[in-house]
Short mmCIF file of C-alpha atoms in Angstrom, two decimals:
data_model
loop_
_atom_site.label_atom_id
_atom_site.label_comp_id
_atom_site.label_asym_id
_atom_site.label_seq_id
_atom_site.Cartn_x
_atom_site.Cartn_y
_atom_site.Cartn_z
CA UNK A 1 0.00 0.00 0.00
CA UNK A 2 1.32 3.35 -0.12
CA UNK A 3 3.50 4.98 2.96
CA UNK A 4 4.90 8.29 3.11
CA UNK A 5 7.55 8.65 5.89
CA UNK A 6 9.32 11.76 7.10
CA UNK A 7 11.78 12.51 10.25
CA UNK A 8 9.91 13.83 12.75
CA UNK A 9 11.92 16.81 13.78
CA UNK A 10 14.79 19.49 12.79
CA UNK A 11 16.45 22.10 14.54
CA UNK A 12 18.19 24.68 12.51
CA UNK A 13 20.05 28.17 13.17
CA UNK A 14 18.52 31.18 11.50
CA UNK A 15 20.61 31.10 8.74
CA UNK A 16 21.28 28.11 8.00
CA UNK A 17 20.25 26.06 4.84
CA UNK A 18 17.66 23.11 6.45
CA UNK A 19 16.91 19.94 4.78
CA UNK A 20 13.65 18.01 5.35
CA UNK A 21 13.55 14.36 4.20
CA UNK A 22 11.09 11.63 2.65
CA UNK A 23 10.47 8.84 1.57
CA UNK A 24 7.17 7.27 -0.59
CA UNK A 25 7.35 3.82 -1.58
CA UNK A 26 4.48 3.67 -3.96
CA UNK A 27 6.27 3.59 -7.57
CA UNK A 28 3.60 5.27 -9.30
CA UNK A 29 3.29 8.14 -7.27
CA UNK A 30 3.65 10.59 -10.16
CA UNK A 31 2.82 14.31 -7.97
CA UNK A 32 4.85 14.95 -5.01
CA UNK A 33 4.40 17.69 -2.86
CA UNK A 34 5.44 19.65 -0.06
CA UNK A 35 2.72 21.63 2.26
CA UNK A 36 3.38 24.16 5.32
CA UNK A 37 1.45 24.14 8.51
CA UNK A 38 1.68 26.76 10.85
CA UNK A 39 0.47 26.69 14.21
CA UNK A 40 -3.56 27.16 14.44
CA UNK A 41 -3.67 26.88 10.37
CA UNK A 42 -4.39 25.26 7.54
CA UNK A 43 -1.93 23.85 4.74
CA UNK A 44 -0.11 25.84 2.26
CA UNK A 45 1.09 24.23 -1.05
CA UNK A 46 4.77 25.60 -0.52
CA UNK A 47 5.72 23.82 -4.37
CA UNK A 48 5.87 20.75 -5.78
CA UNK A 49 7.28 18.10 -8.40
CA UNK A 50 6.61 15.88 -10.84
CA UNK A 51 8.13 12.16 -11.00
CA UNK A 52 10.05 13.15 -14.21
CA UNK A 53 11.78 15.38 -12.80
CA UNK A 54 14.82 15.31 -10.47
CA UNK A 55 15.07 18.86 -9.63
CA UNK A 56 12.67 21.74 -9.55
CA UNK A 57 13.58 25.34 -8.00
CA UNK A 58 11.68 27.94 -6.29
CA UNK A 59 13.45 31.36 -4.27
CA UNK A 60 14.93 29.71 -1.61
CA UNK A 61 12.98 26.24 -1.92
CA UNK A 62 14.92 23.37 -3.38
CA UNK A 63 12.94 20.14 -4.11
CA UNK A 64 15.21 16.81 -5.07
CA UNK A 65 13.62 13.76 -6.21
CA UNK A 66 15.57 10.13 -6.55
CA UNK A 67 12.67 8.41 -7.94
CA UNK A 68 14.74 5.10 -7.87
CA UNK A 69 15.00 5.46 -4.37
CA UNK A 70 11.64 6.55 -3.96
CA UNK A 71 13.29 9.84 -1.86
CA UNK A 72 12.37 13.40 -1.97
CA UNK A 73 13.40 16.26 -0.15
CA UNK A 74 12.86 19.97 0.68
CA UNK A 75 15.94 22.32 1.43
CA UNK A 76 14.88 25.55 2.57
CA UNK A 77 18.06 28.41 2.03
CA UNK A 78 18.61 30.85 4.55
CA UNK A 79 16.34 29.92 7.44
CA UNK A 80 14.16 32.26 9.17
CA UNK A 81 12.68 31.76 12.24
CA UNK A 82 9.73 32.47 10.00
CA UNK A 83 9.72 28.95 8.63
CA UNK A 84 9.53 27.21 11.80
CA UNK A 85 6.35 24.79 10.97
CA UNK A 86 5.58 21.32 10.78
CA UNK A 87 6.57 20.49 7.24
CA UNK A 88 4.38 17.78 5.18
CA UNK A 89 5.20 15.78 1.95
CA UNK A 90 2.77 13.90 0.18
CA UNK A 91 2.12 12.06 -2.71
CA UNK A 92 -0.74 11.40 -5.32
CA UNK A 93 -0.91 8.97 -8.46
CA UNK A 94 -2.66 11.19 -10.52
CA UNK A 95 -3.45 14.96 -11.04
CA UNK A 96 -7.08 14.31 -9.35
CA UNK A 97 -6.07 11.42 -7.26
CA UNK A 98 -6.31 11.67 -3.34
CA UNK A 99 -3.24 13.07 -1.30
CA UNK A 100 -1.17 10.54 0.87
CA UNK A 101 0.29 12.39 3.30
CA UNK A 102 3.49 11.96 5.96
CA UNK A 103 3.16 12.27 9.21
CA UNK A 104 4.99 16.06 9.34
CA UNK A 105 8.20 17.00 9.94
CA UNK A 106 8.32 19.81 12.68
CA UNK A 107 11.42 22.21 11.98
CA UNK A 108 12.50 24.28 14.80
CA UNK A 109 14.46 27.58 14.08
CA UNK A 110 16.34 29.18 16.64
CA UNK A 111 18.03 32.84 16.26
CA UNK B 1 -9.85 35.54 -5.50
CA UNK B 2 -10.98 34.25 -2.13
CA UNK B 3 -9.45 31.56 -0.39
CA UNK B 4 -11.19 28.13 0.22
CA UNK B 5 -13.28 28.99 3.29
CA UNK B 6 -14.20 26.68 6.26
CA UNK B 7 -17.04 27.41 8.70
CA UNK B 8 -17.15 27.08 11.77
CA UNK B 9 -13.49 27.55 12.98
CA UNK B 10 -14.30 25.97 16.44
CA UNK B 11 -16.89 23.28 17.44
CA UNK B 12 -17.57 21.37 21.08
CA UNK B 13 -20.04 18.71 21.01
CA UNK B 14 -21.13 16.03 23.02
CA UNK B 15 -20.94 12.38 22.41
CA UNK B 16 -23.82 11.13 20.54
CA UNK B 17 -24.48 14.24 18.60
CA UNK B 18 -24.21 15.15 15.02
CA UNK B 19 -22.30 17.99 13.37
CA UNK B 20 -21.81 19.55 10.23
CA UNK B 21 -19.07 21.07 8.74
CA UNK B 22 -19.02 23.57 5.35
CA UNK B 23 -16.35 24.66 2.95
CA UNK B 24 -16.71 26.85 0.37
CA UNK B 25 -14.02 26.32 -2.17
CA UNK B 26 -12.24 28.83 -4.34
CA UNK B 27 -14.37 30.84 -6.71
CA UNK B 28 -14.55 28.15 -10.44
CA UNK B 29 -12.68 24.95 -8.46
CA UNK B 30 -15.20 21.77 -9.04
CA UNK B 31 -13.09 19.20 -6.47
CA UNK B 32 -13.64 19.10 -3.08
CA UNK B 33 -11.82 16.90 -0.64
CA UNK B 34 -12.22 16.40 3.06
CA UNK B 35 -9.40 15.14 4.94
CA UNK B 36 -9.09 14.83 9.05
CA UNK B 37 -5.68 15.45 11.01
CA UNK B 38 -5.34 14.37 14.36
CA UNK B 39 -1.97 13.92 16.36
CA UNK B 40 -1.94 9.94 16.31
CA UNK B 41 -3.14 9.43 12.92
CA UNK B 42 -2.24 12.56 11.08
CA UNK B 43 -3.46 13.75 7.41
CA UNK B 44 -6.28 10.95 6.79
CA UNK B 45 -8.34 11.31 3.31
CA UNK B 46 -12.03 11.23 4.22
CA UNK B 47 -13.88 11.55 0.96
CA UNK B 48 -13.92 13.63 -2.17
CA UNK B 49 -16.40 15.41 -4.64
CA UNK B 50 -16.65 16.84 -8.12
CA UNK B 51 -19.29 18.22 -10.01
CA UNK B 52 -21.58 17.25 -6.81
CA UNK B 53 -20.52 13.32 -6.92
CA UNK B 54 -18.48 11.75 -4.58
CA UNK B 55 -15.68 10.77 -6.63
CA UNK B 56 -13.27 9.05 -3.74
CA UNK B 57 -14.28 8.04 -0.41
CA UNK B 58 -11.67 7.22 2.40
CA UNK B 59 -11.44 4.24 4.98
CA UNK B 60 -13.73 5.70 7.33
CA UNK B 61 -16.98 4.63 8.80
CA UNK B 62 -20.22 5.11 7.62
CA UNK B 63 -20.71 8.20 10.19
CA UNK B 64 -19.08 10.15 8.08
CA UNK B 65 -21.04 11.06 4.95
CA UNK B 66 -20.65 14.65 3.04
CA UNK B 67 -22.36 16.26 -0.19
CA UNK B 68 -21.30 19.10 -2.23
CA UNK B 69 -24.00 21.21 -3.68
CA UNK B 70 -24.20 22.97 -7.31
CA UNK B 71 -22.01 26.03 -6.37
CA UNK B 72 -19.33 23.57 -5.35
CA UNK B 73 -19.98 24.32 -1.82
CA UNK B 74 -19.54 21.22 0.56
CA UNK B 75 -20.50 20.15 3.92
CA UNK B 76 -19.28 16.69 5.55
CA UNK B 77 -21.79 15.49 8.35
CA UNK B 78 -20.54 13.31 10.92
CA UNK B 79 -23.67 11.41 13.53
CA UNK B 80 -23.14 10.22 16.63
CA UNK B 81 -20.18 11.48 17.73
CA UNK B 82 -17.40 9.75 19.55
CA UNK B 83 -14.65 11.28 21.47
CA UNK B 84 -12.06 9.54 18.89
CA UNK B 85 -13.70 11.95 16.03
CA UNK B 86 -12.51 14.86 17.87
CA UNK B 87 -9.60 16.44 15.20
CA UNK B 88 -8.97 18.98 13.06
CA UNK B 89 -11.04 18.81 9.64
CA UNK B 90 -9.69 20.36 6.80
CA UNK B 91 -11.13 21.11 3.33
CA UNK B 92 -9.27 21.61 0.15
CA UNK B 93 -10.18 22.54 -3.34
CA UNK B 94 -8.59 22.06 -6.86
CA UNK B 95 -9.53 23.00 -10.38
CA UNK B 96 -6.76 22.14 -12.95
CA UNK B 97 -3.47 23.52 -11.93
CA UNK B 98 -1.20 21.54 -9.71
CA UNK B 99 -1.80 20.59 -5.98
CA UNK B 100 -4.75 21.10 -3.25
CA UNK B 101 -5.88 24.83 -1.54
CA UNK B 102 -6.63 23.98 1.97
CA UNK B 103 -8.72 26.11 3.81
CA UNK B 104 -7.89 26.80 7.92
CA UNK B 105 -9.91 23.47 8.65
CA UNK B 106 -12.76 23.27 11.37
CA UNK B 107 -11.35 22.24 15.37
CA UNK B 108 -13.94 19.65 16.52
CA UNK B 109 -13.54 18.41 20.13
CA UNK B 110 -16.40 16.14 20.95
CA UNK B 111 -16.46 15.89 25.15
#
């Protein structure tokens, strides 16, 4: 069936570059995404990729896929205590297809 | 344009009770989807419409039922409440594009 997995927590600097890690281990996920979820909110689509990529940009957002190894991740440039959140990657099969979601990362930035 | 919108923010009810919940979507987005966050569980899909029909429907019980209407609002409906369905509910829309808009969800604590 399909699992997303994530770290549960990372504490950065302000400053700092961060990295947030997952893993999906349903082969035809073909959307990946990463959400934001501040405290008392809601989720907001920070950017995401598509399986035939490897790389995909965005200001200080940097999303890596290894599709062989079924791994994505998130590195966020120049942390700002701003960013502290709980972090979320998920995954769907199609464009319309339901979201499988991790279980969050929380990331922690200290001045 | 508007974001999705989720009313009410806050809920208490008691065990045994029903509730409903309503989203309206962004302005021209045709999918709805439900989905219900709690710490244990996390992210969990509940169900999903388009064009008013429930396209996708989650591993939940039968409590749970929802409808979307012909101005793509939606409301999910859960009956006799248990203290386990106490969460955060969160609604998210989509028309074309890439990835969900979630709205700020609705905090149910059932008591």
């Amino acid at each position: 069936g399909e699992d997303v997995e994530q770290s549960l927590f990372l504490s950065v600097r302000e400053g700092d570059s961060s990295v947030i890690n997952c893993t999906y281990t349903d082969s035809s996920s073909t959307y990946l995404y990463w959400y934001k979820q501040e405290p008392g909110a809601g989720l907001q689509l920070l950017t995401y990729i598509f399986s035939n990529m490897d790389m995909k940009q965005d200001q200080r957002l940097t999303v890596l896929l290894n599709k062989k190894d079924k791994h994505l991740s998130l590195r966020i440039a120049d942390t700002q205590t701003g960013d502290s959140a709980i972090y979320f990657c998920a995954e769907s099969i199609q464009e319309y297809s339901t979201l499988t979601f991790g279980k969050g990362t929380m990331l922690l930035v200290s001045p | 344009k508007a974001g999705v919108t989720q009313t009410p923010r806050y809920l208490i009810k008691t065990r045994g009770q029903q509730v409903t919940l309503s989203c309206s979507p962004i302005s021209g987005h045709r999918s709805v989807s439900w989905y219900q966050q709690t710490p244990g569980q996390g992210l969990q899909f509940l169900f999903e419409y388009f064009s008013e029909t429930q396209r996708n429907k989650g591993n939940f019980p039968g409590r749970f039922s929802g409808r979307q209407f012909s101005n793509s609002r939606s409301e999910m409906n859960v009956s006799t409440l248990e203290l386990g369905d106490s969460a955060l509910y969160l609604c998210a829309s989509k028309d074309g594009g890439y990835g969900y808009t979630f709205g700020s969800g609705t905090r149910l604590t059932v008591v």
